[in-house]
Short mmCIF file of C-alpha atoms and ligand atoms in Angstrom, two decimals:
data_model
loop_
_atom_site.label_atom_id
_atom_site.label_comp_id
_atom_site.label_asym_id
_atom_site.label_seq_id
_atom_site.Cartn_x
_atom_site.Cartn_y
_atom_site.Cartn_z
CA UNK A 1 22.78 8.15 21.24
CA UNK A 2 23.00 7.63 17.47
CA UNK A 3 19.58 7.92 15.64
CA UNK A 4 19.38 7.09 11.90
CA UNK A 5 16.12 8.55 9.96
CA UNK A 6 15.17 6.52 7.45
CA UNK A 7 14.47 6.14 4.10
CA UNK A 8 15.62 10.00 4.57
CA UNK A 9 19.03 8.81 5.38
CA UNK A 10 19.83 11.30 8.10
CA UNK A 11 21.82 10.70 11.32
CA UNK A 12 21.12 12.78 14.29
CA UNK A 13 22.90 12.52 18.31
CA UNK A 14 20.47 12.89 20.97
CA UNK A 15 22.11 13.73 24.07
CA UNK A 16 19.31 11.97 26.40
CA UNK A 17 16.30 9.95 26.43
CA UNK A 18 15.22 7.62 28.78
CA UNK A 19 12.41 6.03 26.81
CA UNK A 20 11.33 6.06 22.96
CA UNK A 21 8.06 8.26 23.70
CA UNK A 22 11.17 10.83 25.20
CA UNK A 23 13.08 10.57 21.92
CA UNK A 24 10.29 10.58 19.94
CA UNK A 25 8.94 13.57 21.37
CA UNK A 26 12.36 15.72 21.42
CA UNK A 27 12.08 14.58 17.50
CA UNK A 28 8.68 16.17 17.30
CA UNK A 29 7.42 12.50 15.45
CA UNK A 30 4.06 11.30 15.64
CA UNK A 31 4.02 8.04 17.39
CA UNK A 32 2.42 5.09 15.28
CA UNK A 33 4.68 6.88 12.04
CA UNK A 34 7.61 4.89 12.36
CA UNK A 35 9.09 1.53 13.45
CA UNK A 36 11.50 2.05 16.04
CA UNK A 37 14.57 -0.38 15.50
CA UNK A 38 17.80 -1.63 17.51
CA UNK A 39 19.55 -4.10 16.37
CA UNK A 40 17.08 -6.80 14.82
CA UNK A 41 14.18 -5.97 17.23
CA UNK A 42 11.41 -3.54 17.24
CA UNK A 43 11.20 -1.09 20.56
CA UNK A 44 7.36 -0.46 22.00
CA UNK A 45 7.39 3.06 23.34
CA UNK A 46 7.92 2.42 26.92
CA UNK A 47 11.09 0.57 26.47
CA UNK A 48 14.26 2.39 27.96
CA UNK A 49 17.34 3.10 26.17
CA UNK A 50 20.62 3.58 26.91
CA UNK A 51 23.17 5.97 25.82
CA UNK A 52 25.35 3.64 23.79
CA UNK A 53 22.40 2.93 21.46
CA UNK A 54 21.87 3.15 18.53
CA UNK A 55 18.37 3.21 16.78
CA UNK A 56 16.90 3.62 13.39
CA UNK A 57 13.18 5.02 13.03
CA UNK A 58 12.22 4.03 10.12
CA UNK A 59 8.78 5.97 8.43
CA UNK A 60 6.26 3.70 7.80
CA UNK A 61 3.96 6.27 6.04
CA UNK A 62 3.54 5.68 2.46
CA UNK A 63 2.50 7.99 -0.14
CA UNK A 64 0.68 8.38 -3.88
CA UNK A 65 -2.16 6.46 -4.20
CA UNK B 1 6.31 -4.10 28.33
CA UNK B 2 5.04 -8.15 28.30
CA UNK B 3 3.31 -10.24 25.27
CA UNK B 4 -0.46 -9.97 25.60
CA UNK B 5 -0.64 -13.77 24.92
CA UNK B 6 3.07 -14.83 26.59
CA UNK B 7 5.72 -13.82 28.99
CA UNK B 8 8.56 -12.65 26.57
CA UNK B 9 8.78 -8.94 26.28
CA UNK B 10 6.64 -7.25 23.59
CA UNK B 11 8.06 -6.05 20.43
CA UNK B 12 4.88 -3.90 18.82
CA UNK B 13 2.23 -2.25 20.72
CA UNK B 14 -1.22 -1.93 18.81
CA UNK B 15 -2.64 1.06 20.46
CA UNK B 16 -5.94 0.48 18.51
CA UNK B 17 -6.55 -2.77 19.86
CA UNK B 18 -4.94 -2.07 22.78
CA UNK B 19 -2.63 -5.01 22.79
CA UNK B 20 1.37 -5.54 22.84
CA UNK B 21 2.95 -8.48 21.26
CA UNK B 22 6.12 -10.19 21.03
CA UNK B 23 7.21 -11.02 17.46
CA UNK B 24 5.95 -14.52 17.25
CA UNK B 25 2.85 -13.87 18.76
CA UNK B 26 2.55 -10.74 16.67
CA UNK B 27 3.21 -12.83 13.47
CA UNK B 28 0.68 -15.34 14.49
CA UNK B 29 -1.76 -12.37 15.29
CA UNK B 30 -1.59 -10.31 11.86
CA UNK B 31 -1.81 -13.14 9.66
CA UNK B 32 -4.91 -14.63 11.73
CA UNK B 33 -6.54 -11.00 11.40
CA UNK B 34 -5.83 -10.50 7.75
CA UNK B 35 -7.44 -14.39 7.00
CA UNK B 36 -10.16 -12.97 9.47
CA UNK B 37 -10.91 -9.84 7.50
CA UNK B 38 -11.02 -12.14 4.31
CA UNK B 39 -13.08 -14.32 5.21
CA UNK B 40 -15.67 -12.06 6.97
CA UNK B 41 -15.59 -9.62 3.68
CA UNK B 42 -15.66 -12.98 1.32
CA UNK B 43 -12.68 -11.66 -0.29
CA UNK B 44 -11.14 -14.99 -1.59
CA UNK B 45 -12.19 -18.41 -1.90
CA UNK B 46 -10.15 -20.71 -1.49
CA UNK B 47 -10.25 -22.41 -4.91
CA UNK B 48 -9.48 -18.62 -6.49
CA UNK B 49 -6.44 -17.39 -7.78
CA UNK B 50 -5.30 -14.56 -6.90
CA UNK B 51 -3.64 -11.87 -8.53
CA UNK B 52 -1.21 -10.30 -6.12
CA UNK B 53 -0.20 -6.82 -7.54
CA UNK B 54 3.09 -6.20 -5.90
CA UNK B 55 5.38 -3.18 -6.02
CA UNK B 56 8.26 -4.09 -3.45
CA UNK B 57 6.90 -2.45 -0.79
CA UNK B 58 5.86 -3.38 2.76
CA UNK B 59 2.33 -3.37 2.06
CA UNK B 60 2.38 -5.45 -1.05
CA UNK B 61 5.55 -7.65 -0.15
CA UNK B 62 3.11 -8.16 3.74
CA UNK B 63 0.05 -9.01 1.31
CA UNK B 64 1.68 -11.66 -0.52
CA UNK B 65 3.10 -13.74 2.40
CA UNK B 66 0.18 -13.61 4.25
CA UNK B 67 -1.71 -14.61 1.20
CA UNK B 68 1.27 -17.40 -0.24
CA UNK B 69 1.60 -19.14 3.39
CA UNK B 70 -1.97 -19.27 4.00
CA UNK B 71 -2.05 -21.44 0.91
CA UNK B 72 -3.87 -19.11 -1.54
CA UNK B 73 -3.33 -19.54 -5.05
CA UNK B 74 -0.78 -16.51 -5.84
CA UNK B 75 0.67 -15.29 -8.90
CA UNK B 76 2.85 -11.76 -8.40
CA UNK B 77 2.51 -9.53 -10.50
CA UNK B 78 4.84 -6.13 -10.73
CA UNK B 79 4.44 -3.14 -13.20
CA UNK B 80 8.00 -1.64 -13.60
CA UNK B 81 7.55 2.21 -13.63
CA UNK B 82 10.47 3.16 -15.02
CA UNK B 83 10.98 6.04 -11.97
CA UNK B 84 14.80 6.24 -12.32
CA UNK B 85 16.42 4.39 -9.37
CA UNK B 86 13.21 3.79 -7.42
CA UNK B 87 12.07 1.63 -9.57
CA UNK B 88 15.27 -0.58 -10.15
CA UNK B 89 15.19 -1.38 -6.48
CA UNK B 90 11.78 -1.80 -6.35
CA UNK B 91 11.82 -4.72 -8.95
CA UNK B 92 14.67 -6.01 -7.39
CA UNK B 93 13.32 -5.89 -4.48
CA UNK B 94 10.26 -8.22 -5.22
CA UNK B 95 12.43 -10.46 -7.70
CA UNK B 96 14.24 -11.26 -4.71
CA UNK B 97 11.29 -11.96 -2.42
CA UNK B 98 9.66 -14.15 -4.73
CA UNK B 99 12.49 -15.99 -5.20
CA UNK B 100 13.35 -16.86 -2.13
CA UNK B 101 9.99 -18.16 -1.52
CA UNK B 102 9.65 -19.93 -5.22
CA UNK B 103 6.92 -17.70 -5.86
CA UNK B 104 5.54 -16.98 -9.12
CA UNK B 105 6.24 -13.19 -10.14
CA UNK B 106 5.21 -12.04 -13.40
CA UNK B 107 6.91 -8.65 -14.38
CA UNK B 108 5.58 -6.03 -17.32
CA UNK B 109 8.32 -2.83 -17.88
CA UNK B 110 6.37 0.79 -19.16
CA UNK B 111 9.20 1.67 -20.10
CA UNK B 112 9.92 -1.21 -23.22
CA UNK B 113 7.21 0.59 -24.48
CA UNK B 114 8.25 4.05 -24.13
CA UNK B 115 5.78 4.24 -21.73
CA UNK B 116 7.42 4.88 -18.47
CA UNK B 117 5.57 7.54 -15.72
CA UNK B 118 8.24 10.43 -16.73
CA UNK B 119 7.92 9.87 -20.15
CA UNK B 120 4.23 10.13 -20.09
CA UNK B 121 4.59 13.19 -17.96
CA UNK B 122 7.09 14.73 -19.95
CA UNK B 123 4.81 14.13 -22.95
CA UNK B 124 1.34 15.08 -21.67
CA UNK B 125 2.55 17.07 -19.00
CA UNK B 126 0.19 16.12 -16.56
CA UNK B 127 0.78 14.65 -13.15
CA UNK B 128 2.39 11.62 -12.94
CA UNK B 129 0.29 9.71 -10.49
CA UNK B 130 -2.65 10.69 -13.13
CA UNK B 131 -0.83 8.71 -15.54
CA UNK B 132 0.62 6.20 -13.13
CA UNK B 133 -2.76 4.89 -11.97
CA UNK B 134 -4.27 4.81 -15.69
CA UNK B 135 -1.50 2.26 -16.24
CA UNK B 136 -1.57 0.46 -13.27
CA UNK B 137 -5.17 -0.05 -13.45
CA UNK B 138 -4.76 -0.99 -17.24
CA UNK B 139 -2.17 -3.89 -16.91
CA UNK B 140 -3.52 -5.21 -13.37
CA UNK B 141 -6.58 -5.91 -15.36
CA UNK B 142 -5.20 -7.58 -18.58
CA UNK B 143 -2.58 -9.52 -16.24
CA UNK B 144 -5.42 -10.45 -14.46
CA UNK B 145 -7.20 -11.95 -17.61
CA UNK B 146 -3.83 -13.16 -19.06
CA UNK B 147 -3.10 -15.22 -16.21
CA UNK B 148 -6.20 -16.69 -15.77
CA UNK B 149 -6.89 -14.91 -12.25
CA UNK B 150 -10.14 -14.27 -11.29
CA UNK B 151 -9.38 -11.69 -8.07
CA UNK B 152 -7.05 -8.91 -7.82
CA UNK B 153 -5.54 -8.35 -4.40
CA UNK B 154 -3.62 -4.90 -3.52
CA UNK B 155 -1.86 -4.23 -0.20
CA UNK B 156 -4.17 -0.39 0.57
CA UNK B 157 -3.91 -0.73 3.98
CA UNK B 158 -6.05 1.20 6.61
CA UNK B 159 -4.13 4.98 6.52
CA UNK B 160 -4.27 4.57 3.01
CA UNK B 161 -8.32 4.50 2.66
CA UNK B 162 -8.27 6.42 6.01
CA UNK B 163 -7.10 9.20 3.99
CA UNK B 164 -8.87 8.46 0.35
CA UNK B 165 -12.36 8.39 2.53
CA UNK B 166 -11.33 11.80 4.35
CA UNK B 167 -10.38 13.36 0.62
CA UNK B 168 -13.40 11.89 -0.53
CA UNK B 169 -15.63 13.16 2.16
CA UNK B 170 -13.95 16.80 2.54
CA UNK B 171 -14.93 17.25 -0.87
CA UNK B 172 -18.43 14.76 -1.16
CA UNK B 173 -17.32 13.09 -3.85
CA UNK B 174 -20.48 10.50 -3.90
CA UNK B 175 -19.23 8.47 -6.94
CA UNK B 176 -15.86 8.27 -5.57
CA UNK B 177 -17.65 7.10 -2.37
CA UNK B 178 -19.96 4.38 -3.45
CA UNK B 179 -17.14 3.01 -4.90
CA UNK B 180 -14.47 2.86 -2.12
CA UNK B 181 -15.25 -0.22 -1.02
CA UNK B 182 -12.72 -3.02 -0.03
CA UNK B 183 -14.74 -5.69 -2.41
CA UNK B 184 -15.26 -4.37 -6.05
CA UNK B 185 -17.48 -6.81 -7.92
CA UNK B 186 -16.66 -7.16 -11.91
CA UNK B 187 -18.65 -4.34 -14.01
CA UNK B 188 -17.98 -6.39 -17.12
CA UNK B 189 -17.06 -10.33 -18.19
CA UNK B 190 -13.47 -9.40 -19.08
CA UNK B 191 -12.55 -7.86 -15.64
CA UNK B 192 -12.17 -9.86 -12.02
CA UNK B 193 -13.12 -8.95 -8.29
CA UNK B 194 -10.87 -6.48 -6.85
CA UNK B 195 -9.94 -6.76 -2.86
CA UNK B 196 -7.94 -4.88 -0.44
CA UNK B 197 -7.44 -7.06 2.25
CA UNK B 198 -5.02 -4.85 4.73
CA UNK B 199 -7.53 -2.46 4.37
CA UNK B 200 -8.82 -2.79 8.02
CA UNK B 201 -4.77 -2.99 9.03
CA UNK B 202 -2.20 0.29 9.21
CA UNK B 203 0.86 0.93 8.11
CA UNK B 204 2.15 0.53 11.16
CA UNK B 205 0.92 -3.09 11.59
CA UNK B 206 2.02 -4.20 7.73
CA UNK B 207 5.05 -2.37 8.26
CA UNK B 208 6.05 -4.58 11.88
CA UNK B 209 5.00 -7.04 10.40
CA UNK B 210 7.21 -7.01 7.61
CA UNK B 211 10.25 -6.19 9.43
CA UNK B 212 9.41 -9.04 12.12
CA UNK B 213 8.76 -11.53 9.55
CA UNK B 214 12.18 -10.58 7.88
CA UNK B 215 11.05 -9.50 4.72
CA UNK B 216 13.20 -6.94 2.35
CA UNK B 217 11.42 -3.92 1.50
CA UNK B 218 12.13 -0.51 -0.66
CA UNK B 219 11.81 1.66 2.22
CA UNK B 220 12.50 4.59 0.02
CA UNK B 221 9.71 5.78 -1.12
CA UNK B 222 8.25 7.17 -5.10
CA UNK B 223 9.99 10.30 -5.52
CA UNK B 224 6.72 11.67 -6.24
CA UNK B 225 4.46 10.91 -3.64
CA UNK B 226 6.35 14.14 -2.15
CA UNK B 227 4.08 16.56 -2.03
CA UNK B 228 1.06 14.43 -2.76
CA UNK B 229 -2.16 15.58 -1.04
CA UNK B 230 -2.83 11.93 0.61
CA UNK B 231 0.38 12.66 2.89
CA UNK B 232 -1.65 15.74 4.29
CA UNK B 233 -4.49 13.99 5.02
CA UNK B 234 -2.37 10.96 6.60
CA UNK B 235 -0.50 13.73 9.00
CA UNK B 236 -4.03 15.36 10.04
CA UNK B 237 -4.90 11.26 10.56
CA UNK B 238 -1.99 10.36 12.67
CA UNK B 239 -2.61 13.12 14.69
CA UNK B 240 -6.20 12.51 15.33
CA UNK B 241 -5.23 8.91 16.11
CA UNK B 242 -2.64 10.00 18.92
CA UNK B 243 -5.14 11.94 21.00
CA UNK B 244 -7.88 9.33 20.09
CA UNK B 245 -6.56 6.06 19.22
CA UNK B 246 -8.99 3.90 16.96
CA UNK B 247 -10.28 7.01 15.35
CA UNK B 248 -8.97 5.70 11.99
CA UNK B 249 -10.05 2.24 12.44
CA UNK B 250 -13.48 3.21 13.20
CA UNK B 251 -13.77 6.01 10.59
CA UNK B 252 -13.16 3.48 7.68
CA UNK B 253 -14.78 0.30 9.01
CA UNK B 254 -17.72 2.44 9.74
CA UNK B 255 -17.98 3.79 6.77
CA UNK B 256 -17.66 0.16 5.10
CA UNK B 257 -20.68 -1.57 7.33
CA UNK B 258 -22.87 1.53 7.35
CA UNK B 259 -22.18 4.54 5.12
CA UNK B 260 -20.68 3.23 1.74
CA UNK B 261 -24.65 1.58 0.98
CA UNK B 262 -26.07 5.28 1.66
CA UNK B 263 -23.92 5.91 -1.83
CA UNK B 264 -24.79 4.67 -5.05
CA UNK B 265 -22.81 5.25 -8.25
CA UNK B 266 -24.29 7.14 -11.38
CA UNK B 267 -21.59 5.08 -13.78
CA UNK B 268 -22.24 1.53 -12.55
CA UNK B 269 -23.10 0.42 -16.20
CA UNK B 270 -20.24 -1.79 -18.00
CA UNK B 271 -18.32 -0.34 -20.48
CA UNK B 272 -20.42 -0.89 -23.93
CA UNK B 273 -17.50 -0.93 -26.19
CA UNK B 274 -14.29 -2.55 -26.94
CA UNK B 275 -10.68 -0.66 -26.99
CA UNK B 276 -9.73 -0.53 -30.47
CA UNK B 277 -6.21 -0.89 -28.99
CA UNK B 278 -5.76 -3.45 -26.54
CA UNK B 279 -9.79 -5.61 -26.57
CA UNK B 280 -10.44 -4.54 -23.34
CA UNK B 281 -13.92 -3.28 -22.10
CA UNK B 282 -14.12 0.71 -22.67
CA UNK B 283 -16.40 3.25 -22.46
CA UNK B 284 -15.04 5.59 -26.20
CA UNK B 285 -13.35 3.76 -29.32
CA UNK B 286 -10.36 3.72 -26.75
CA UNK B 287 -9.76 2.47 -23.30
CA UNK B 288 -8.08 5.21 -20.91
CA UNK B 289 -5.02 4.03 -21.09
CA UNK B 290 -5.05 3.47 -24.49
CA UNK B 291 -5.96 7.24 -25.28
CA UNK B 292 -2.97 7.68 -22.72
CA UNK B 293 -0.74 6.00 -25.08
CA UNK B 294 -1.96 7.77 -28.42
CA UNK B 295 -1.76 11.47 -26.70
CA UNK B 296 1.79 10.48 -24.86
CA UNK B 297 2.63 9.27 -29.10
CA UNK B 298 1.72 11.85 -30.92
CA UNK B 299 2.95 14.59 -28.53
CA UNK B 300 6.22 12.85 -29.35
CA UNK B 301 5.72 13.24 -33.07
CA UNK B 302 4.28 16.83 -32.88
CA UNK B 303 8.05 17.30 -30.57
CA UNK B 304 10.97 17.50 -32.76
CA UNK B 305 13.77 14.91 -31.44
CA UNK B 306 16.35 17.46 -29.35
CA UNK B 307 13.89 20.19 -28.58
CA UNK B 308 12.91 20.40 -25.03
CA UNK B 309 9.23 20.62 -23.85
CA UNK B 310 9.06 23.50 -21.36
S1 SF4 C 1 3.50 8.25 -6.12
FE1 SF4 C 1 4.70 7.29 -7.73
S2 SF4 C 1 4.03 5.17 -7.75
FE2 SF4 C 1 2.48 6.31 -6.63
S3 SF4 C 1 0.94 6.88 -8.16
FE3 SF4 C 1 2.40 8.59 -8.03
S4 SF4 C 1 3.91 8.15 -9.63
FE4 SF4 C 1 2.79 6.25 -9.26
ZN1 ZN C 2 4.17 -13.66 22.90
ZN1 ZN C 3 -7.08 -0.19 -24.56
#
């Protein structure tokens, strides 16, 4: 599975994960800190994925003031 | 997971309200809360125009089509930074945005005037939000006044005074506290109201929001909000919220309905002077930002053209 961090820009392969909170946690992120994209729709955390995937998390933190 | 409100499957989950939506309920349900929150807080009237500072964001960019397609009186308005690339997508960003919804966007550049946040740095060599928010507060206000606007609306949404009120508190900073409020009447004739109306809403919510309702946003974010101490307090935030969720919710709104009135400002009292500079209200013969731009000109003189400041 192809995962795409942005705005950092980075690409990563998980091998597995059945669900976002899976992925999320073998990413160590914080849910609630990013969007969690596949094609044009958002992914709540229970929804499964599949290995062909491909999925952007996007941060939604911003910073400054 | 299904829609709270229909069958289709759900799109965002809102663990603090303990709700899942699909993307046209969730539309329906953000811009419903945000009109909620203004109208509870008497944020806006409707016969008000409103100020909209934008910076091509999700927060901002969120703010202004909530505000524009609930039939507020708008006018954008974007200070250009002059932070290398950052910027150039960020004004291109919300050029594009407000034309494709024939909005009115009104646009001042720091840099025309030599102004621009790494200039003042390099200059004063101070830190370049310090200088950033002198100038943003400085032209928010005139634009305000030059465009006959009589609110100012910015897109702070909840993690962003989730984690100003924790600064504020870990340090009991009572002036900063009795005046973090998301309604800030005028101190003086020549300034407006100033109202945060996503402050009640996360990042997470403005950000879905803006993705499901299609709009283009600079993801990227300020190259120098790296490192800032907000981000600190956001992660210590985000990680209270996951064991507890609401924690951030309830820690501002709290504070709003019952601490903020247990604060009270020692320098409430209106500027009694006018800048020499610009004619706005100041406290010294100069406003802040004014004094800014002296200091930032005559470092430049006192700097020889080729020599580097180190
Ligand atoms: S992070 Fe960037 S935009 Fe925000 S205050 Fe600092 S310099 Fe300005
Ligand atoms: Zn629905
Ligand atoms: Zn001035």
């Amino acid at each position: 599975m192809k995962i795409l961090l942005t705005p950092q820009g980075r690409e990563v392969e998980i091998a597995r994960a059945k669900r976002v909170t899976d992925l999320l946690q073998q990413l160590s992120i914080t849910p609630g800190t990013v969007l969690v994209i596949r094609g044009d729709h958002l992914l709540t955390d229970d929804a499964r994925l599949c290995a062909s995937d491909e999925i952007e998390l996007r941060s939604v933190v911003s910073g400054g003031s | 997971m299904k829609c709270k409100n229909c069958p289709k499957p759900a799109e965002v989950k809102i663990r603090a309200h303990n709700s899942a939506f699909c993307r046209r309920c969730y539309l329906v349900f953000f811009r419903r809360r945000v009109v909620r929150i203004i109208d509870k807080a008497s944020m806006v009237d409707r016969d008000d125009r409103i100020l909209v500072a934008v910076s091509g964001g999700k927060d901002s960019l969120a703010l202004w089509e909530v505000l524009a397609s609930e039939g507020y009186e708008t006018v954008g308005f974007h200070l250009a930074l002059g932070i290398g690339a950052y910027s150039g997508r960020s004004f291109e960003q919300t050029r594009a945005f407000a034309d494709a919804r024939g909005l009115r966007l009104e646009v001042h550049s720091l840099s025309d005037d030599g102004l621009g946040v790494p200039d003042m740095m390099q200059a004063t060599r101070r830190p370049p939000c310090a200088a950033c928010g002198t100038a943003k507060r400085h032209y928010f206000d005139s634009a305000a006044l030059e465009y006959s606007c009589n609110v100012i609306a910015t897109g702070h949404n909840l993690d962003d005074e989730a984690a100003r009120l924790l600064g504020n508190v870990l340090r009991w900073q009572t002036d900063h506290l009795a005046r973090q409020h998301p309604v800030l009447q005028p101190t003086h004739e020549k300034f407006v109201r100033k109202v945060k109306p996503l402050y009640l809403t996360s990042e997470f919510e403005t950000a879905a929001f803006a993705f499901l309702a299609g709009i283009e946003y600079v993801v990227q974010e300020c190259p120098n909000a790296a490192g800032a101490t907000q981000l600190t307090y956001k992660g210590l935030l985000d990680q209270l919220e996951t064991t507890s969720p609401g924690a951030k919710l309830a820690f501002v709104n709290e504070f709003v309905t019952r601490g903020s009135a247990g604060f009270v400002s020692k320098e409430r009292e209106t500027a009694p002077k006018t800048c020499g500079g610009c004619g706005m209200p100041s406290f010294g013969d100069l406003c802040s930002f004014c004094s800014l731009r002296a200091e930032v000109t005559r470092k430049r003189r006192d700097t020889p053209a080729g020599a580097t400041s180190l």
